[in-house]
Coordinates of C-alpha atoms in Angstrom, one line a residue:
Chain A
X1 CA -11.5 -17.1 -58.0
X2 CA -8.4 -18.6 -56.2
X3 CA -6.3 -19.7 -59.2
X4 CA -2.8 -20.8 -59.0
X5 CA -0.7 -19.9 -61.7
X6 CA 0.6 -23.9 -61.5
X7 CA -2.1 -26.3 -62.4
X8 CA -2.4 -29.0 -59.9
X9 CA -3.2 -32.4 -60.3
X10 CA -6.9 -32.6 -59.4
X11 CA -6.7 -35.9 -58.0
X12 CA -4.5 -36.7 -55.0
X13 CA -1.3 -38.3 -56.2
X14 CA 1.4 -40.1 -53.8
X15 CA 4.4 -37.7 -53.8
X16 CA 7.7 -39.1 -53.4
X17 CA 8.8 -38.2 -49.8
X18 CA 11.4 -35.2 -49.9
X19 CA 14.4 -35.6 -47.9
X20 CA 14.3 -32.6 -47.1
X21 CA 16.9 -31.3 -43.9
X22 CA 15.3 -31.0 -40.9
X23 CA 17.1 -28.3 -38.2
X24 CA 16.8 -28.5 -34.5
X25 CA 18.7 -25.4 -34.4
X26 CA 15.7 -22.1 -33.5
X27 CA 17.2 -18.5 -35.3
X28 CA 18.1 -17.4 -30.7
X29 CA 19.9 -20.4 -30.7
X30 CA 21.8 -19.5 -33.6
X31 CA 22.4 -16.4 -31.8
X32 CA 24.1 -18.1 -28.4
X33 CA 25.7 -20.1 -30.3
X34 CA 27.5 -17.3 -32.5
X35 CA 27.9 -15.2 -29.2
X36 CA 29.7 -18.2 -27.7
X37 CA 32.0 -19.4 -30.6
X38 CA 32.9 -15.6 -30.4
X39 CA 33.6 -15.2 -27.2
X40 CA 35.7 -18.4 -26.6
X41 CA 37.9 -16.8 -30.0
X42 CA 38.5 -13.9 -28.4
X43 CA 40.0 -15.8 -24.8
X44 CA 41.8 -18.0 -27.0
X45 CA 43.6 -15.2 -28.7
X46 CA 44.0 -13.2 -25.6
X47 CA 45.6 -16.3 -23.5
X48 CA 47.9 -16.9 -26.2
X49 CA 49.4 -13.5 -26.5
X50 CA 49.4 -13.0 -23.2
X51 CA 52.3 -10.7 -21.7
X52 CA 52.9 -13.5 -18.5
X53 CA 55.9 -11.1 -17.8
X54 CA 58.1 -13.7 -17.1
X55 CA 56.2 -14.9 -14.5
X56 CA 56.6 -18.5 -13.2
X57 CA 53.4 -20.0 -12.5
X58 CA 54.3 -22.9 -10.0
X59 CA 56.0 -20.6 -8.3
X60 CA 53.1 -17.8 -8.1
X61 CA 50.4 -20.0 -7.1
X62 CA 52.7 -21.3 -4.0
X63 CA 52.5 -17.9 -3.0
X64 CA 49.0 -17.3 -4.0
X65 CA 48.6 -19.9 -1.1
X66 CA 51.3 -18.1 1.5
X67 CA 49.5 -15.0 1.2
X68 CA 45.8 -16.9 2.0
X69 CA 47.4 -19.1 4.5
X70 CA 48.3 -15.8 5.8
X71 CA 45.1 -14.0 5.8
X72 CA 42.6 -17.0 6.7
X73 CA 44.3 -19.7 8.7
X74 CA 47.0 -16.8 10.4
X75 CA 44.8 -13.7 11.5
X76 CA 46.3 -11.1 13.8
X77 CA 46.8 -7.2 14.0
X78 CA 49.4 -6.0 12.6
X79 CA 49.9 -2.1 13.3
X80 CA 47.0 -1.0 14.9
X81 CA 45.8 -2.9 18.2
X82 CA 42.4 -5.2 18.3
X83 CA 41.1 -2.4 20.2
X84 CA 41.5 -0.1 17.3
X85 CA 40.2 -1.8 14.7
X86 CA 37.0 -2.9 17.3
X87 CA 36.5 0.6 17.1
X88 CA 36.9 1.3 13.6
X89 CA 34.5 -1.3 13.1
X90 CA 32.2 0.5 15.8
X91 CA 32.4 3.5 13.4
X92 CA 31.5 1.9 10.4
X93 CA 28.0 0.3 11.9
X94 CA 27.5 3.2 13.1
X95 CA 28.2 4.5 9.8
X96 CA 25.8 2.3 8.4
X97 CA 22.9 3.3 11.5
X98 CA 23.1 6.7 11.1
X99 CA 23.0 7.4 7.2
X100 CA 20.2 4.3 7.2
X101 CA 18.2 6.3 9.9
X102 CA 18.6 9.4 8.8
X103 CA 17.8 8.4 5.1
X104 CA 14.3 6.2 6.2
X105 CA 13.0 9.6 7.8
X106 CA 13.6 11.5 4.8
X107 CA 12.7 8.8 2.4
X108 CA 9.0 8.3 4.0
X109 CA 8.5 11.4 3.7
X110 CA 9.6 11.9 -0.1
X111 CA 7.8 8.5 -0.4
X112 CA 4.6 10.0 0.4
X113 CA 5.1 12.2 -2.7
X114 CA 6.2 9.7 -5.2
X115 CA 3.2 7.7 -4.2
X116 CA 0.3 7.3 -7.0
X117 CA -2.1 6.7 -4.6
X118 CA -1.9 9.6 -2.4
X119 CA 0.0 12.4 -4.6
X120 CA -0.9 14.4 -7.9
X121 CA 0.4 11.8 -10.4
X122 CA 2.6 14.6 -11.9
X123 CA 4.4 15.0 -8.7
X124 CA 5.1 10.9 -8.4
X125 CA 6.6 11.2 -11.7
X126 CA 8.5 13.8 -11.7
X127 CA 10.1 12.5 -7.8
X128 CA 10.2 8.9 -9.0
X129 CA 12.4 9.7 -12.1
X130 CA 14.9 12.1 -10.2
X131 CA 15.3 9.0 -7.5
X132 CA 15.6 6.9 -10.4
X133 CA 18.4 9.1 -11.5
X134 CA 20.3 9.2 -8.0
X135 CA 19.8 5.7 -7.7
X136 CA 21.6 4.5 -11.3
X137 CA 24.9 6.6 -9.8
X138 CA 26.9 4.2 -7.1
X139 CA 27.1 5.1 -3.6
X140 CA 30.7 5.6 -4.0
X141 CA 30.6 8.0 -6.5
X142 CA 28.1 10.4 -4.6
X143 CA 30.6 10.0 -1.7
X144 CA 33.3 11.4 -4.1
X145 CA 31.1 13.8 -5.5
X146 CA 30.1 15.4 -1.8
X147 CA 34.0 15.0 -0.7
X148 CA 34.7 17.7 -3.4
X149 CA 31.9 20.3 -1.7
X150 CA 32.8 18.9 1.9
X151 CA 36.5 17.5 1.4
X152 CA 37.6 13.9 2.4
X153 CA 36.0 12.9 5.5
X154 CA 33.4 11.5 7.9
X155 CA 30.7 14.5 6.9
X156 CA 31.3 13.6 3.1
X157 CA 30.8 9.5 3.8
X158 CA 27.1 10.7 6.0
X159 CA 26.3 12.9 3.5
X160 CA 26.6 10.2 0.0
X161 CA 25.9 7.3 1.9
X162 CA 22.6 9.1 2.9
X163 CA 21.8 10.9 -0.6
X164 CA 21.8 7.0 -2.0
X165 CA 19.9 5.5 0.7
X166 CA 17.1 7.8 0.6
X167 CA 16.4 7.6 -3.5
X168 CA 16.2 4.1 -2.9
X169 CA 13.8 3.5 0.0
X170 CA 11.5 6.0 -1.6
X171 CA 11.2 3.4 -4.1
X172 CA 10.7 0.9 -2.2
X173 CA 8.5 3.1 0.5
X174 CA 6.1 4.7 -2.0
X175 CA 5.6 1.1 -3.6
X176 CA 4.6 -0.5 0.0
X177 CA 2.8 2.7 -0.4
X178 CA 0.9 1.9 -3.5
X179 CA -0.2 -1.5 -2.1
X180 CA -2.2 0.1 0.6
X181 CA -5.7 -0.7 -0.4
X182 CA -7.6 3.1 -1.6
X183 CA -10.8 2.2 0.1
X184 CA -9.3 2.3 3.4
X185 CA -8.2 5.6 3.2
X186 CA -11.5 6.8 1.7
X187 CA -12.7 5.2 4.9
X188 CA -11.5 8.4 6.6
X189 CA -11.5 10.7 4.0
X190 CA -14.6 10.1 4.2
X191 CA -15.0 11.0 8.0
X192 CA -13.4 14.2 7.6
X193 CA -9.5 13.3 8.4
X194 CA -7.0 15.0 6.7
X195 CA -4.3 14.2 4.8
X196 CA -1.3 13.7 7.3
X197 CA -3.1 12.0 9.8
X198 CA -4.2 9.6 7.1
X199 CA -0.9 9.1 6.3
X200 CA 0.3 8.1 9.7
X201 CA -2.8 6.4 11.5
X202 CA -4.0 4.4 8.4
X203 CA -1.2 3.7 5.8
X204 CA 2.0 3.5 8.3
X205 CA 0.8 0.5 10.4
X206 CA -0.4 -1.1 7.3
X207 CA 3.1 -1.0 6.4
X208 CA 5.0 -1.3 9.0
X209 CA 6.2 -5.2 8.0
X210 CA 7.1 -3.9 4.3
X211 CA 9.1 -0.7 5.8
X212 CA 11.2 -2.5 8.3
X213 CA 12.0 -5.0 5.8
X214 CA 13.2 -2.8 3.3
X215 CA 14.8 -0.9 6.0
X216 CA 17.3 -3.4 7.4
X217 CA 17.8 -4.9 3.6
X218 CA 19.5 -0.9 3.1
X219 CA 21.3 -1.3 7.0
X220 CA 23.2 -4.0 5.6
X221 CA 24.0 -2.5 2.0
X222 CA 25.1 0.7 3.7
X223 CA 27.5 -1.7 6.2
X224 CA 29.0 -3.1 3.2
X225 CA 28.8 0.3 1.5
X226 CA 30.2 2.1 4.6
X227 CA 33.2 -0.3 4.3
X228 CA 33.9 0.4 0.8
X229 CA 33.3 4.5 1.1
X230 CA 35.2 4.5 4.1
X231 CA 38.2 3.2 2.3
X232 CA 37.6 5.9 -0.4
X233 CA 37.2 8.7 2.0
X234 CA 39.0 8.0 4.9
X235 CA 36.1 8.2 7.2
X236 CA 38.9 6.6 9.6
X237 CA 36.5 3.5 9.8
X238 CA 37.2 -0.1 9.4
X239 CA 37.3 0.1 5.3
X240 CA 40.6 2.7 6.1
X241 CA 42.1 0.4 8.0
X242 CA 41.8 -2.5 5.8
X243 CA 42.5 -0.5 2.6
X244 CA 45.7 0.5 4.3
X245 CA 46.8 -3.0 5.8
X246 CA 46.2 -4.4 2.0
X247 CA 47.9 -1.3 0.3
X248 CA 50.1 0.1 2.4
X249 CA 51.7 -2.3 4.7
X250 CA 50.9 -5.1 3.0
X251 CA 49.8 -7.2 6.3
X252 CA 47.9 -9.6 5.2
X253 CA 47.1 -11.2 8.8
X254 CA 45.6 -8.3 9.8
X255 CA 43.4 -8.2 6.0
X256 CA 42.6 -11.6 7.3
X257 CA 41.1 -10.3 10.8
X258 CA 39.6 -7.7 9.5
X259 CA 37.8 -9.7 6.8
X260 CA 36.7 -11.9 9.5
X261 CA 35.2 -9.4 11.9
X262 CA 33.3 -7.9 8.7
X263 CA 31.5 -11.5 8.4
X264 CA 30.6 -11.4 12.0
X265 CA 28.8 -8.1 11.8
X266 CA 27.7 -9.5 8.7
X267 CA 25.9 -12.5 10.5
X268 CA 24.9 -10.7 13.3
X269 CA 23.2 -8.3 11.2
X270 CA 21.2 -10.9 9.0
X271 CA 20.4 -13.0 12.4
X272 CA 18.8 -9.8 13.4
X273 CA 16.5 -8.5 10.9
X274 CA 15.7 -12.1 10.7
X275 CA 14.3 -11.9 14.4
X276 CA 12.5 -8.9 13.7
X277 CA 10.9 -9.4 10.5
X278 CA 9.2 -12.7 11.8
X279 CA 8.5 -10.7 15.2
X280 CA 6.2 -7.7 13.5
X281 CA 4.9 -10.4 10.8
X282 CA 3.7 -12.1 13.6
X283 CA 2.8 -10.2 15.9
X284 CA 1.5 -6.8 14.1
Chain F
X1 CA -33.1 15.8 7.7
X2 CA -31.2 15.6 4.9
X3 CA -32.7 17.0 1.7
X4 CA -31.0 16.1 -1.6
X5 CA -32.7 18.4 -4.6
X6 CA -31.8 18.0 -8.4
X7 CA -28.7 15.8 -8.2
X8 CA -27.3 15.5 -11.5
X9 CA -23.7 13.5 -12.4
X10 CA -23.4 12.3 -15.6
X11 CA -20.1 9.9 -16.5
X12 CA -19.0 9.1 -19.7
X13 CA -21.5 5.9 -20.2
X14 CA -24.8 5.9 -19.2
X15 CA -24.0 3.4 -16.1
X16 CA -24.0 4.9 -12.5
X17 CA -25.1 8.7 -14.1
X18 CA -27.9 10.5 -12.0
X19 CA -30.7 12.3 -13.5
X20 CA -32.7 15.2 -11.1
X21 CA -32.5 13.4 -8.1
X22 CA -34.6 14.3 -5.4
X23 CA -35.5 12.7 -2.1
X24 CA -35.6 13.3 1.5
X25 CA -33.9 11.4 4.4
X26 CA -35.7 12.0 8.3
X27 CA -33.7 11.7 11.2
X28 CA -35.1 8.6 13.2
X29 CA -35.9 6.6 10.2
X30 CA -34.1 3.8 8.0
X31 CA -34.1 5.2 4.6
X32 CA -33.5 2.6 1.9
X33 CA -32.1 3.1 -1.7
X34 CA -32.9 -0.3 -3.8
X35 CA -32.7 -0.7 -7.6
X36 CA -30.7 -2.8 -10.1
X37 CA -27.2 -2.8 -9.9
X38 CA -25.3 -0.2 -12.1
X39 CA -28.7 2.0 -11.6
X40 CA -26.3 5.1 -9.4
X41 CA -27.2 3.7 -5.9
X42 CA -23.4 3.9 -4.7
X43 CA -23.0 7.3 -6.5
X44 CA -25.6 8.8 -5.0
X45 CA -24.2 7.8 -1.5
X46 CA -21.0 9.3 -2.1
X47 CA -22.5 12.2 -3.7
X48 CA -23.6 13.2 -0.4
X49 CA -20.4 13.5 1.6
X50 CA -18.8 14.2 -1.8
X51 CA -16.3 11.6 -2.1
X52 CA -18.0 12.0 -5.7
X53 CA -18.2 15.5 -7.1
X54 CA -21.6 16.1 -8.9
X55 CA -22.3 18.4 -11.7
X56 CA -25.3 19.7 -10.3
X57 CA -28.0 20.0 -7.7
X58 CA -28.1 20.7 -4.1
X59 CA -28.0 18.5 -0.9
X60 CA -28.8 19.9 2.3
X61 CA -28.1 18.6 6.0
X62 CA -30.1 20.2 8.5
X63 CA -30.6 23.5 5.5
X64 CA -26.6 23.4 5.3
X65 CA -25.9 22.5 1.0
X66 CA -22.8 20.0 1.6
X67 CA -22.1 21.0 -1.9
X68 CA -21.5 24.6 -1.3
X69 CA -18.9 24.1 1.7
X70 CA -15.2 24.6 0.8
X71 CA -12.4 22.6 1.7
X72 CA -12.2 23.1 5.2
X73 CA -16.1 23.5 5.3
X74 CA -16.2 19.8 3.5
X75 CA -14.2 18.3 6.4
X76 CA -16.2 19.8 8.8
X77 CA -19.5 18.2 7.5
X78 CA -17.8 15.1 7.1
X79 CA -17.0 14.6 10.4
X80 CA -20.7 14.6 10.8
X81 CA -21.6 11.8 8.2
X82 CA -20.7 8.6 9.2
X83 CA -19.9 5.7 6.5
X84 CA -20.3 2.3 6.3
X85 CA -19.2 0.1 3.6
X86 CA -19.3 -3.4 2.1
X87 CA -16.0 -4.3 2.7
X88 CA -15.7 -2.8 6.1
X89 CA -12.3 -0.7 5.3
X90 CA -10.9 -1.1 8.5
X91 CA -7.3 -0.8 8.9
X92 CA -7.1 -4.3 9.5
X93 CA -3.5 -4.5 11.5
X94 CA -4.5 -2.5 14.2
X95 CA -7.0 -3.3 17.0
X96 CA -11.0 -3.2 17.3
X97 CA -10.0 0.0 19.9
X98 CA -7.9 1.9 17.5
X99 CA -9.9 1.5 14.4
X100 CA -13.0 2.7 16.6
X101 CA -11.1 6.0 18.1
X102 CA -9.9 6.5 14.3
X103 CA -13.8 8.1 14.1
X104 CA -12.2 11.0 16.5
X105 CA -9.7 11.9 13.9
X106 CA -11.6 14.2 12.2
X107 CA -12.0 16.5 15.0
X108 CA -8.8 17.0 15.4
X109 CA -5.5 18.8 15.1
X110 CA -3.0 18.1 12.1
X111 CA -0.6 16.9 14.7
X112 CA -2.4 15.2 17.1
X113 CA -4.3 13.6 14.9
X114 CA -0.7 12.2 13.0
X115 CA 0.2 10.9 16.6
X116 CA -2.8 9.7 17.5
X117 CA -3.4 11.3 20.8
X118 CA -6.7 10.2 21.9
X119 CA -7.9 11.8 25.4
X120 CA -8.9 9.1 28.0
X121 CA -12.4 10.2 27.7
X122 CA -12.5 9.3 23.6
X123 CA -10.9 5.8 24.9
X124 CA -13.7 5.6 27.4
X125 CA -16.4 5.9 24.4
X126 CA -14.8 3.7 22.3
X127 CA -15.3 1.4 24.8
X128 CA -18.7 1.8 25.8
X129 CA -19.5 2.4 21.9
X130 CA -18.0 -1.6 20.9
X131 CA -19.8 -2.8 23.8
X132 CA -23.3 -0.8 22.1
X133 CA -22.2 -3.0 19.3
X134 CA -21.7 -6.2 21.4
X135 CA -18.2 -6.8 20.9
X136 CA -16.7 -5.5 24.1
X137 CA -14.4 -8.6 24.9
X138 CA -13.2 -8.0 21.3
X139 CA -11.5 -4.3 21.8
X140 CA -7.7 -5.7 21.5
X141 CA -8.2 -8.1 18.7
X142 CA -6.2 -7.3 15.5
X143 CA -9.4 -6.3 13.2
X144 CA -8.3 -9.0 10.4
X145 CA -8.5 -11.7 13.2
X146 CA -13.1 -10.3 13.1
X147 CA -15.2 -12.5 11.1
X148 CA -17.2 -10.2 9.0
X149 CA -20.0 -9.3 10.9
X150 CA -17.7 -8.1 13.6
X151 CA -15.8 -5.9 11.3
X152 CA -19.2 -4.3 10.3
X153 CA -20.0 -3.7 13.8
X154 CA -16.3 -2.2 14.3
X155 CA -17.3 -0.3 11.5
X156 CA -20.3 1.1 12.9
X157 CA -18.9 1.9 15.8
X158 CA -16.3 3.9 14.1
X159 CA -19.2 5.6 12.5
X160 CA -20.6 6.3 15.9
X161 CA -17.3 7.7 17.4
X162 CA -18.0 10.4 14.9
X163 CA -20.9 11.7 17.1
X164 CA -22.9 11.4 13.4
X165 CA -26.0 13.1 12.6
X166 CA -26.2 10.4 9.7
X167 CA -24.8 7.2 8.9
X168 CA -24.0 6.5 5.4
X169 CA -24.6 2.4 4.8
X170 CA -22.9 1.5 1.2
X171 CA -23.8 -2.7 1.1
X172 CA -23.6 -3.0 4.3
X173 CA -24.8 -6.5 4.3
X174 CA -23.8 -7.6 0.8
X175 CA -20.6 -9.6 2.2
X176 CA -22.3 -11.4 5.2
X177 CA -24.4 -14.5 6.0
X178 CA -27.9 -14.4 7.4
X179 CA -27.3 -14.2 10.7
X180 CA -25.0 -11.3 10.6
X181 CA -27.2 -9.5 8.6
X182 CA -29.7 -9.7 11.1
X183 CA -27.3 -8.2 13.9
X184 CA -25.9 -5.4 11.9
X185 CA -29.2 -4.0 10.8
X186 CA -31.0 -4.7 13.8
X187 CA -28.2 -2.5 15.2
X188 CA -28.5 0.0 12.6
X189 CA -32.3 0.3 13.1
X190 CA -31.9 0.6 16.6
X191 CA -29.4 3.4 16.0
X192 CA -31.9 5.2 14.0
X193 CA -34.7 4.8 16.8
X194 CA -32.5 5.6 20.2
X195 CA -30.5 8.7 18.9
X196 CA -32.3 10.0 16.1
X197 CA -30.1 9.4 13.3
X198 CA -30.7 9.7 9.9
X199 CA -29.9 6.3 8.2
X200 CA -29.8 6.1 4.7
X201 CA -28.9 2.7 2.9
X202 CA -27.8 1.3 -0.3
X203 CA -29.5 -2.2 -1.0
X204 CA -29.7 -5.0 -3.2
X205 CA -31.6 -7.7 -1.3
X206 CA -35.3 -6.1 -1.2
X207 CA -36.8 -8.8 1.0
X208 CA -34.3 -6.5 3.9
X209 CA -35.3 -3.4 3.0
X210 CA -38.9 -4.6 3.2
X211 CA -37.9 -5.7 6.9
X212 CA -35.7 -2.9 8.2
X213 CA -36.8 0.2 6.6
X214 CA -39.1 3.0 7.1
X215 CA -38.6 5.0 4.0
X216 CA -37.7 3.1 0.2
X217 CA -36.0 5.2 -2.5
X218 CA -36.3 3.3 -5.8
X219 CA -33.9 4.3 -8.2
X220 CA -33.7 2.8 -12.2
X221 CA -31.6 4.2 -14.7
X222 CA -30.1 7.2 -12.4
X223 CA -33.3 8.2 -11.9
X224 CA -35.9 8.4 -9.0
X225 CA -38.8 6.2 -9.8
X226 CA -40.4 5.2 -6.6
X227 CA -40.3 7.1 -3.1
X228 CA -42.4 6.9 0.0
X229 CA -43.1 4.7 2.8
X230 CA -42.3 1.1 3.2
X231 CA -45.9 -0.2 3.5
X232 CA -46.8 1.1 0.2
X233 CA -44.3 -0.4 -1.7
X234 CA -46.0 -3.1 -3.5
X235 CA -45.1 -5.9 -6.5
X236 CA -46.1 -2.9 -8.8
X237 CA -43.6 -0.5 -6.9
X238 CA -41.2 -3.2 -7.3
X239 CA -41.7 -3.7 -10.9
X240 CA -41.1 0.1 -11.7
X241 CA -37.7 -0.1 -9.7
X242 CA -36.3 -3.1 -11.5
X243 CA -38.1 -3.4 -15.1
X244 CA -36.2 -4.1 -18.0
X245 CA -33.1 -5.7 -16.0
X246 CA -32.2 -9.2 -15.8
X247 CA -32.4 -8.5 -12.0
X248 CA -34.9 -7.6 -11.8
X249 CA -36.9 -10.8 -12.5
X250 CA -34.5 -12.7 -10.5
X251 CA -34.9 -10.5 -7.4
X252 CA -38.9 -9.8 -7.3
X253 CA -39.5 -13.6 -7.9
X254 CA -36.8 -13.9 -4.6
X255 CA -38.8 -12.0 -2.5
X256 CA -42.4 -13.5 -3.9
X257 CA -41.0 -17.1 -2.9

């Protein structure tokens, strides 16, 4: 039945070893490899015709190092007072508090929607892929989009740093959400409790570690958010002031201050949630 | 009483369908369901507060058919079927106190059920009700810091918050050792007796329903095969409730030894 066209020898005969090449090289490898070679062409070409404009580089790196000696090791005001930018940076954290607040309220509720577990399924989908949609435009951008409808401001800053914050805690909300196990909620379904109450007396203090956690993770990308967006729509907040020591005046101790109060909130901020998270892990 | 008259669900496989089920439930007495597993005993507990919708039949509490009620009706009823279940389904962050005042929810308000505004009356019963089930000293203990058994009793006493005229017992006992079996249906038989409660419970260990009930449901296949009193369930009964399952060998030699 099986018959191949070749005859073959019936008996087993020693065949003379084949030296035949052996690659180490796998078909992705290939791949990188191609990518690479590709990729270090393309800088090679674009160093060598690059348009240096005349520029001496001895002389550019010396004040490559001015200018950081400046900001890091030299930090000062410049135009404004310490008091001033204090306060600018008073603005922007509270920048970052009030869109974060004001987008965790909105977003728990939304959440509750998106939620498989607790909504019609076409209602999770259809909220989950409009976040989805808000989420994959930056922060910035809604901010620029809003300062059209409100003009350049404060409002315009709330308004896209809020719009942002909210599609993306509802994503992380209605997952915590989803993790909620169903059979304690049918637990009171079950005695009659409606929906809402549900909601706040059985799935919120299951969550209550996941919530916070995601909450102060958004606190501190709206603080670095507010920074930038404050820049872009002169929310008169720290981000202005540094946007126009680095543009404008070119003072680069004050850059240098400024950069260096941004890490302390920075620090201060992660100390905290790091406090608080192990508080309610602990202790709720 | 609680009257449930040609109960029919039918799934897509055969497993966990019911087939005219009929049986009563008295208040006072522990009524026991027992058959092989995958035989409908869980559906036909949640067919009675309707956490399962069934295609057909009727089930009346105190001459009221559950099944007719609407939505509001439902929750109403509800309120007055308490639930127990294998795996306790406590919210397990908060405290013994809160999870037994969640039984008060029901009877309350959209709002202040959301905010949980309990009077100090309901905190008062919760008390005395966790003390009922002996774990008075336990009220402020996070609920996932209870062995088992104590989470059952929790459990109960959330029941009981409900001022229930029945307590519905899914497993109750299927998740603890001996000794907390004992105390959980010792409680739950004591329940039935002092305030006239109708108690009706799924089982797989026959040996307990032998012990603890008054009333035996048998159910194979979705279907009634056996009801009537305790005392006149005998190794004949038992072979009608479990023939041609692989349990049911295992379990009527288990209670023979």
């Amino acid at each position: 039945m099986i018959e191949n066209s070749q005859p073959k020898p019936k008996t087993i005969q020693p065949v003379a070893p084949q030296t035949k090449h052996v690659s180490l090289v796998t078909r992705p490898r290939k791949i990188l490899r191609g990518v690479l070679a590709g990729l270090a062409i393309i800088t090679i070409y674009s160093l060598a015709t690059l348009n240096n404009g005349n520029l001496v580089f001895a002389d550019a790196f010396k004040s490559l190092g001015v200018n950081l000696n400046a900001m890091f090791l030299h930090p000062g005001v410049g135009q404004d007072t310490f008091g001033q930018l204090l306060r600018a940076l008073v603005t922007s954290v509270s920048l970052a508090m009030l869109t974060t607040l004001l987008g965790a309220v909105i977003a728990f509720f939304i959440a509750v929607g998106a939620a498989r577990n607790l909504a019609p399924s076409w209602l999770a989908t259809t909220i989950k892929a409009v976040m989805a949609f808000i989420r994959a435009i930056p922060t910035i951008l809604w901010v620029l989009i809003y300062s059209v409808v409100m003009g350049l401001g404060a409002s315009a800053a709330v308004v896209g740093l809020t719009f942002h914050s909210v599609a993306y805690l509802v994503k992380a909300y209605s997952e915590s959400i989803e993790e909620t196990s169903q059979d304690t909620i049918e637990a009171l379904k079950a005695s009659g409790v409606g929906f809402w109450p549900i909601v706040f007396q059985a799935i919120l203090p299951s969550i209550v570690p996941a919530l916070l956690s995601w909450t102060f993770i958004r606190f501190e990308i709206n603080f670095a958010n507010a920074v930038a967006v404050g820049a872009a729509a002169g929310a008169d907040d720290i981000g202005y002031f540094l946007f126009m020591a680095g543009s404008f005046y070119f003072n680069f101790h004050e850059v240098g201050l400024i950069v260096y109060l941004l890490l302390a909130v920075a620090i201060v901020l992660e100390l905290v949630s790091m406090k608080l998270r192990g508080h309610y892990l602990k202790h709720n | 009483m609680l009257k449930v008259i040609q109960l029919d669900k039918t799934y897509g496989s055969n497993k966990h369908s019911l087939k005219n089920v009929n049986f009563t439930a008295q208040p006072g007495e522990v009524t026991a369901i027992i058959g092989p597993s995958g035989a409908g005993k869980t559906t036909i507990l949640r067919s009675i507060n309707q956490l399962i919708r069934d295609d057909s039949g009727q089930i009346l509490l105190d001459g009221q058919d559950i099944r007719q009620a609407n939505k509001a009706g439902l929750r109403k009823i509800r309120h007055h079927i308490g639930m127990i279940f294998q795996n306790y389904n406590l919210i397990s962050p908060l405290t013994a106190l809160e999870n037994v005042l969640h039984g008060r929810l029901g009877a309350k308000s959209t709002v202040a059920g959301m905010l949980g505004l309990y009077s100090n009356e309901e905190k008062t019963e919760a008390l005395e009700l966790l003390d009922e089930v002996g774990l008075k000293e336990y009220a402020y203990q996070r609920c996932d810091q209870l062995s088992g058994g104590q989470q059952q009793r929790v459990g109960i006493a959330r029941a009981l918050m409900q001022h229930p005229k029945m307590i519905l017992c899914d497993e109750p006992i299927a998740s603890l050792d001996p000794k907390s079996t004992k105390i959980v249906m010792d409680i739950l038989r004591r329940l039935a007796k002092d305030k006239q409660l109708i108690i009706l419970i799924n089982l797989h260990q026959v040996d307990i329903a032998m012990e603890y009930a008054d009333h035996v449901v048998g159910i194979n296949s979705g279907a009634i095969v056996f009801e009537g009193a305790t005392k006149t369930v005998d190794d004949d009964v038992l072979q009608k409730i479990y023939r041609q399952t692989d349990d049911a060998k295992t379990v009527v030699s288990a209670n023979e030894n």
